[in-house]
Short mmCIF file of C-alpha atoms in Angstrom, two decimals:
data_model
loop_
_atom_site.label_atom_id
_atom_site.label_comp_id
_atom_site.label_asym_id
_atom_site.label_seq_id
_atom_site.Cartn_x
_atom_site.Cartn_y
_atom_site.Cartn_z
CA MET A 1 -28.04 4.68 -9.74
CA GLU A 2 -24.94 5.58 -7.74
CA LYS A 3 -22.06 3.11 -7.80
CA LYS A 4 -20.94 1.41 -4.58
CA PHE A 5 -17.31 0.56 -5.31
CA THR A 6 -14.28 2.50 -6.55
CA VAL A 7 -11.41 0.68 -8.24
CA PHE A 8 -8.53 3.07 -7.73
CA THR A 9 -5.41 3.03 -9.93
CA PRO A 10 -2.52 5.49 -9.66
CA ALA A 11 -0.61 5.63 -12.94
CA TYR A 12 2.58 7.13 -14.30
CA ASN A 13 3.46 6.30 -17.92
CA ARG A 14 1.52 3.03 -17.74
CA ALA A 15 -0.49 3.09 -20.97
CA HIS A 16 1.09 -0.24 -21.97
CA THR A 17 -0.10 -2.03 -18.80
CA LEU A 18 -3.39 -0.26 -18.16
CA VAL A 19 -4.76 -2.13 -21.17
CA ASN A 20 -4.73 -5.36 -19.14
CA SER A 21 -6.43 -3.66 -16.20
CA TYR A 22 -9.11 -2.25 -18.50
CA LYS A 23 -9.85 -5.57 -20.21
CA ALA A 24 -10.21 -7.29 -16.83
CA LEU A 25 -12.53 -4.59 -15.52
CA CYS A 26 -14.68 -4.83 -18.65
CA ASN A 27 -15.03 -8.55 -17.88
CA GLN A 28 -16.18 -8.07 -14.29
CA THR A 29 -19.25 -10.09 -13.34
CA CYS A 30 -20.47 -7.02 -11.43
CA LYS A 31 -20.28 -3.54 -12.99
CA ASP A 32 -21.27 -1.67 -9.82
CA PHE A 33 -18.00 0.28 -9.74
CA ILE A 34 -16.14 3.35 -10.93
CA TRP A 35 -12.59 3.03 -12.22
CA LEU A 36 -10.80 6.04 -10.78
CA ILE A 37 -7.46 6.69 -12.49
CA ILE A 38 -5.14 9.32 -11.04
CA ASP A 39 -2.53 10.13 -13.67
CA ASP A 40 0.58 11.36 -11.84
CA GLY A 41 2.01 13.43 -14.68
CA SER A 42 2.31 10.82 -17.44
CA THR A 43 4.09 11.83 -20.65
CA ASP A 44 2.92 8.85 -22.70
CA ASN A 45 -0.51 8.41 -24.32
CA THR A 46 -2.35 7.49 -21.11
CA SER A 47 -4.79 10.39 -21.41
CA GLU A 48 -5.71 9.58 -25.03
CA LEU A 49 -6.11 5.90 -24.24
CA VAL A 50 -8.39 6.51 -21.25
CA ASN A 51 -10.52 8.99 -23.21
CA ASN A 52 -11.06 6.32 -25.88
CA TRP A 53 -12.18 3.86 -23.21
CA LYS A 54 -14.57 6.40 -21.75
CA CYS A 55 -16.12 6.84 -25.18
CA GLU A 56 -16.64 3.08 -25.44
CA GLY A 57 -18.92 3.32 -22.40
CA ILE A 58 -18.39 -0.26 -21.23
CA ILE A 59 -17.46 0.76 -17.67
CA ASP A 60 -17.69 3.98 -15.68
CA ILE A 61 -14.29 5.73 -15.70
CA LYS A 62 -13.18 8.86 -13.86
CA TYR A 63 -9.80 10.24 -14.93
CA ILE A 64 -7.83 12.94 -13.09
CA TYR A 65 -4.47 14.30 -14.23
CA GLN A 66 -2.05 15.93 -11.81
CA ASN A 67 1.53 17.12 -12.06
CA ASN A 68 4.03 14.44 -11.07
CA ALA A 69 4.16 14.41 -7.28
CA GLY A 70 4.67 10.78 -6.29
CA LYS A 71 2.43 7.79 -5.72
CA GLN A 72 1.37 8.78 -2.20
CA ARG A 73 -0.04 12.10 -3.43
CA ALA A 74 -1.87 10.26 -6.20
CA VAL A 75 -3.36 7.99 -3.53
CA ASN A 76 -4.43 11.01 -1.46
CA THR A 77 -6.01 12.59 -4.54
CA GLY A 78 -7.87 9.37 -5.27
CA ILE A 79 -9.24 9.05 -1.75
CA ARG A 80 -10.33 12.68 -1.66
CA ASN A 81 -12.17 12.25 -4.97
CA CYS A 82 -13.84 8.96 -4.09
CA THR A 83 -17.65 9.21 -4.04
CA THR A 84 -18.50 5.56 -3.36
CA GLN A 85 -18.90 3.58 -0.14
CA TYR A 86 -15.90 1.35 -0.79
CA PHE A 87 -12.39 2.04 -2.08
CA GLY A 88 -10.27 -0.71 -3.63
CA PHE A 89 -6.63 -0.57 -4.72
CA LEU A 90 -5.46 -1.79 -8.12
CA ASP A 91 -1.88 -1.05 -9.18
CA SER A 92 -1.27 -0.01 -12.77
CA ASP A 93 0.61 -3.24 -13.56
CA ASP A 94 -2.05 -5.50 -12.00
CA TYR A 95 -5.53 -6.63 -12.96
CA TYR A 96 -8.56 -7.96 -11.10
CA CYS A 97 -9.89 -11.48 -11.46
CA ASP A 98 -13.25 -11.51 -13.26
CA ASP A 99 -15.31 -11.83 -10.07
CA THR A 100 -13.25 -9.54 -7.79
CA VAL A 101 -15.65 -6.58 -7.59
CA GLU A 102 -18.57 -8.94 -6.98
CA ASN A 103 -16.63 -10.72 -4.24
CA PHE A 104 -15.55 -7.49 -2.56
CA LEU A 105 -19.15 -6.26 -2.43
CA LYS A 106 -20.33 -9.55 -0.94
CA CYS A 107 -17.63 -9.32 1.71
CA PHE A 108 -18.48 -5.74 2.67
CA SER A 109 -22.20 -6.49 3.07
CA GLY A 110 -21.73 -8.05 6.51
CA LEU A 111 -18.97 -5.88 7.97
CA ASP A 112 -19.17 -3.38 10.83
CA LYS A 113 -17.12 -0.33 9.79
CA THR A 114 -16.67 0.73 13.42
CA LYS A 115 -14.54 -2.37 13.99
CA VAL A 116 -13.42 -3.60 10.56
CA SER A 117 -11.69 -1.30 8.07
CA GLY A 118 -12.16 -3.44 4.98
CA VAL A 119 -11.20 -6.60 3.11
CA PHE A 120 -7.72 -8.13 2.88
CA ALA A 121 -7.37 -10.58 -0.03
CA ARG A 122 -4.36 -11.99 -1.87
CA ARG A 123 -2.48 -11.08 -5.02
CA GLY A 124 -1.07 -13.82 -7.19
CA ARG A 125 0.78 -14.82 -10.31
CA ASN A 126 -2.47 -16.50 -11.25
CA LYS A 127 -5.76 -17.38 -9.56
CA ASN A 128 -4.27 -20.45 -7.86
CA SER A 129 -0.80 -19.10 -6.97
CA PRO A 130 -0.84 -16.42 -4.26
CA ILE A 131 2.33 -14.40 -3.78
CA GLY A 132 3.80 -14.92 -0.33
CA SER A 133 3.05 -17.12 2.66
CA ASN A 134 0.79 -20.14 2.29
CA ASN A 135 0.56 -21.00 5.99
CA ILE A 136 -2.31 -18.72 7.00
CA PRO A 137 -5.75 -20.28 7.66
CA PRO A 138 -8.01 -20.86 4.65
CA GLY A 139 -11.41 -19.26 4.15
CA GLN A 140 -12.64 -15.92 5.48
CA TYR A 141 -12.27 -14.59 9.02
CA VAL A 142 -11.98 -11.28 10.85
CA MET A 143 -8.52 -10.71 12.31
CA ASN A 144 -6.09 -7.89 12.95
CA VAL A 145 -3.40 -7.80 10.26
CA ASP A 146 -0.66 -7.28 12.85
CA LYS A 147 -1.87 -10.44 14.59
CA LEU A 148 -1.89 -12.30 11.25
CA ILE A 149 1.73 -11.32 10.69
CA LYS A 150 2.80 -12.04 14.27
CA LYS A 151 1.00 -15.38 14.65
CA TYR A 152 1.55 -16.85 11.19
CA ASN A 153 4.62 -14.88 10.09
CA TYR A 154 2.62 -13.75 7.07
CA ALA A 155 4.51 -12.03 4.28
CA GLY A 156 3.10 -11.41 0.83
CA ASP A 157 1.27 -9.12 -1.53
CA THR A 158 -2.30 -8.14 -0.81
CA CYS A 159 -5.34 -6.92 -2.68
CA ARG A 160 -7.18 -4.58 -0.33
CA ALA A 161 -10.37 -2.55 -0.25
CA TYR A 162 -11.60 -0.26 2.51
CA PHE A 163 -14.63 1.58 3.73
CA THR A 164 -14.08 5.00 2.17
CA GLU A 165 -15.27 6.66 5.36
CA VAL A 166 -12.44 4.92 7.26
CA ILE A 167 -9.56 5.42 4.84
CA LYS A 168 -10.28 9.14 4.45
CA ASN A 169 -8.91 9.53 7.98
CA TYR A 170 -5.53 8.00 7.10
CA LEU A 171 -4.12 10.07 4.25
CA TYR A 172 -0.39 10.11 3.62
CA PRO A 173 1.53 13.05 5.13
CA GLU A 174 2.35 15.78 2.63
CA ILE A 175 6.16 15.94 2.47
CA GLU A 176 8.63 16.85 -0.27
CA ASP A 177 9.71 13.25 -0.91
CA LYS A 178 7.89 11.56 -3.77
CA PHE A 179 7.82 8.12 -2.17
CA ILE A 180 6.44 6.95 1.17
CA PRO A 181 6.10 3.21 1.97
CA GLU A 182 2.47 2.08 2.07
CA ASP A 183 2.96 0.95 5.69
CA VAL A 184 2.63 4.59 6.72
CA MET A 185 -1.04 4.44 5.71
CA LEU A 186 -2.03 0.78 5.84
CA SER A 187 -0.24 -0.19 9.05
CA ALA A 188 -1.69 2.86 10.77
CA ILE A 189 -5.18 1.64 9.85
CA ASP A 190 -4.29 -1.85 11.06
CA GLN A 191 -3.43 -0.45 14.48
CA ASP A 192 -7.00 0.80 14.89
CA TYR A 193 -9.09 -1.77 12.98
CA ASP A 194 -9.34 -5.44 12.14
CA MET A 195 -9.89 -6.63 8.55
CA LEU A 196 -11.83 -9.42 6.90
CA ILE A 197 -9.06 -11.78 5.79
CA VAL A 198 -9.88 -13.64 2.57
CA ASN A 199 -7.28 -16.26 1.72
CA GLU A 200 -8.06 -16.16 -2.00
CA VAL A 201 -6.40 -14.42 -4.96
CA TYR A 202 -8.38 -11.35 -6.03
CA SER A 203 -5.81 -9.68 -8.30
CA ILE A 204 -3.01 -10.78 -10.61
CA SER A 205 0.36 -9.03 -10.42
CA GLY A 206 2.85 -8.14 -13.06
CA TYR A 207 6.03 -6.57 -11.70
CA LEU A 208 7.74 -4.20 -14.12
CA GLN A 209 11.42 -3.34 -14.43
CA ASP A 210 10.61 0.32 -13.82
CA GLY A 211 8.16 -0.35 -10.99
CA TYR A 212 8.63 0.52 -7.33
CA THR A 213 9.30 -3.09 -6.34
CA ASN A 214 12.18 -3.56 -8.78
CA LYS A 215 13.76 -0.16 -8.15
CA GLY A 216 14.42 -1.34 -4.62
CA TYR A 217 16.86 0.52 -2.43
CA ARG A 218 17.42 3.36 -4.91
CA ILE A 219 13.96 4.71 -4.11
CA PHE A 220 14.66 4.75 -0.37
CA HIS A 221 17.93 6.64 -0.80
CA ALA A 222 16.20 9.16 -3.06
CA ASN A 223 13.39 9.62 -0.51
CA PRO A 224 15.07 9.40 2.91
CA LEU A 225 12.31 11.07 4.93
CA GLY A 226 9.61 8.94 3.34
CA PHE A 227 11.54 5.76 4.15
CA ALA A 228 12.11 6.97 7.72
CA LEU A 229 8.38 7.45 8.19
CA GLY A 230 7.82 3.89 7.01
CA MET A 231 10.36 2.49 9.47
CA ALA A 232 8.88 4.60 12.26
CA GLN A 233 5.41 3.15 11.64
CA LEU A 234 6.72 -0.41 11.59
CA SER A 235 8.56 0.28 14.85
CA ILE A 236 5.34 0.99 16.73
CA CYS A 237 3.03 -1.66 15.24
CA ASN A 238 2.00 -4.78 17.15
CA ARG A 239 3.82 -7.47 15.19
CA GLY A 240 5.98 -8.82 18.00
CA ILE A 241 8.85 -7.54 20.09
CA LEU A 242 11.58 -8.88 17.79
CA ARG A 243 10.18 -6.96 14.83
CA ARG A 244 9.84 -3.82 16.95
CA ILE A 245 13.48 -4.12 18.01
CA LYS A 246 14.63 -4.68 14.43
CA TYR A 247 12.71 -1.76 12.96
CA THR A 248 13.57 0.59 15.82
CA ILE A 249 17.28 -0.03 15.24
CA MET A 250 16.92 0.27 11.47
CA PHE A 251 14.94 3.48 11.88
CA THR A 252 17.48 5.02 14.27
CA VAL A 253 20.49 4.07 12.15
CA TRP A 254 18.80 5.47 9.04
CA CYS A 255 17.94 8.79 10.72
CA LEU A 256 21.43 9.19 12.17
CA HIS A 257 23.12 8.32 8.88
CA LYS A 258 20.85 10.58 6.83
CA LYS A 259 20.77 13.30 9.51
CA ILE A 260 16.98 13.23 9.71
CA ASN A 261 15.44 14.64 12.88
CA GLU A 262 11.73 15.13 12.25
CA PRO A 263 10.29 11.57 12.46
CA GLN A 264 12.30 10.68 15.56
CA ASN A 265 9.61 12.45 17.57
CA ILE A 266 7.32 9.52 16.78
CA LEU A 267 9.55 7.10 18.68
CA LYS A 268 10.86 9.38 21.43
CA LYS A 269 7.69 8.65 23.37
CA LYS A 270 8.64 4.97 23.43
CA LYS A 271 10.96 3.53 26.08
CA LEU A 272 12.23 0.96 23.60
CA TYR A 273 13.76 3.74 21.49
CA TYR A 274 15.96 4.92 24.36
CA PHE A 275 16.83 1.38 25.45
CA LEU A 276 18.02 0.50 21.93
CA TYR A 277 19.78 3.79 21.20
CA PRO A 278 23.26 2.59 22.32
CA ILE A 279 22.83 -0.58 20.24
CA SER A 280 21.80 1.58 17.30
CA ILE A 281 24.96 3.67 17.64
CA PHE A 282 27.07 0.50 17.67
CA THR A 283 25.15 -0.78 14.63
CA LEU A 284 25.78 2.53 12.86
CA LEU A 285 29.52 2.16 13.46
CA LEU A 286 29.35 -1.35 11.99
CA LYS A 287 27.52 0.11 8.98
CA TRP A 288 24.53 -2.25 9.15
CA PRO A 289 22.40 -2.73 7.13
CA LYS A 290 25.07 -2.48 4.44
CA TRP A 291 22.72 -1.13 1.77
CA TYR A 292 22.10 1.95 3.93
CA PHE A 293 25.67 3.02 3.18
CA ASN A 294 25.89 2.00 -0.49
CA GLU A 295 24.24 4.97 -2.14
#
């Protein structure tokens, strides 16, 4: 019988953390899933480890190796190779709660994919400690993510899954940079669809010293076009005028400082871009934000 759900994990030299993900997936109350691992050019023993797990036969695993090209290309490869109805994200340093796949499938059963893109749950340090804002409504409800952020000032990590048919239309752009903020994909989906918000922890996070989160600003300086695309997307989303002003200025200052022209076409159709341009020039002269200029 064909599986319904794909648990997608992009990995680069993560053999030491994938063990936790594997154990948690083996303990799932529902095994109606495929674990799709896209190995983005690992040089550790990831391949050997995954092959051993496949031989154990406890869960269905699909493993694809590609030359190192960045997380966004690994995500694109995963989406293109997904054969199930639903596509869930699981970072290589995270693991699902024991009932996460079962809960995702229950959530999807009543959703209309013409209006709702998928399920938005929480990530946490443990089952009872979500990372980020605690002021959003409890329970489950359909809402646009931009509205959630605007109305409740939501900020925090998420555990998301999508209709595969929907997310296939929102692949990352293929550029030379090896990093593109996830807003380029996820915020673009949020502009067109609502999500089922589930204010419960579905995955447990473990931030690593060599992970994207802890590398911080260094990644943005090393991937200036990718970061610009992320700022451009945030500048046109519906999260409130103050956020649009902030991100438009940050985007413009970044592009002027880094001499990037291409993504400015995204905002040149917006009146706000031209209105804020003089302020952006003044901000550039003041060298704000400071980290832009500390390379």
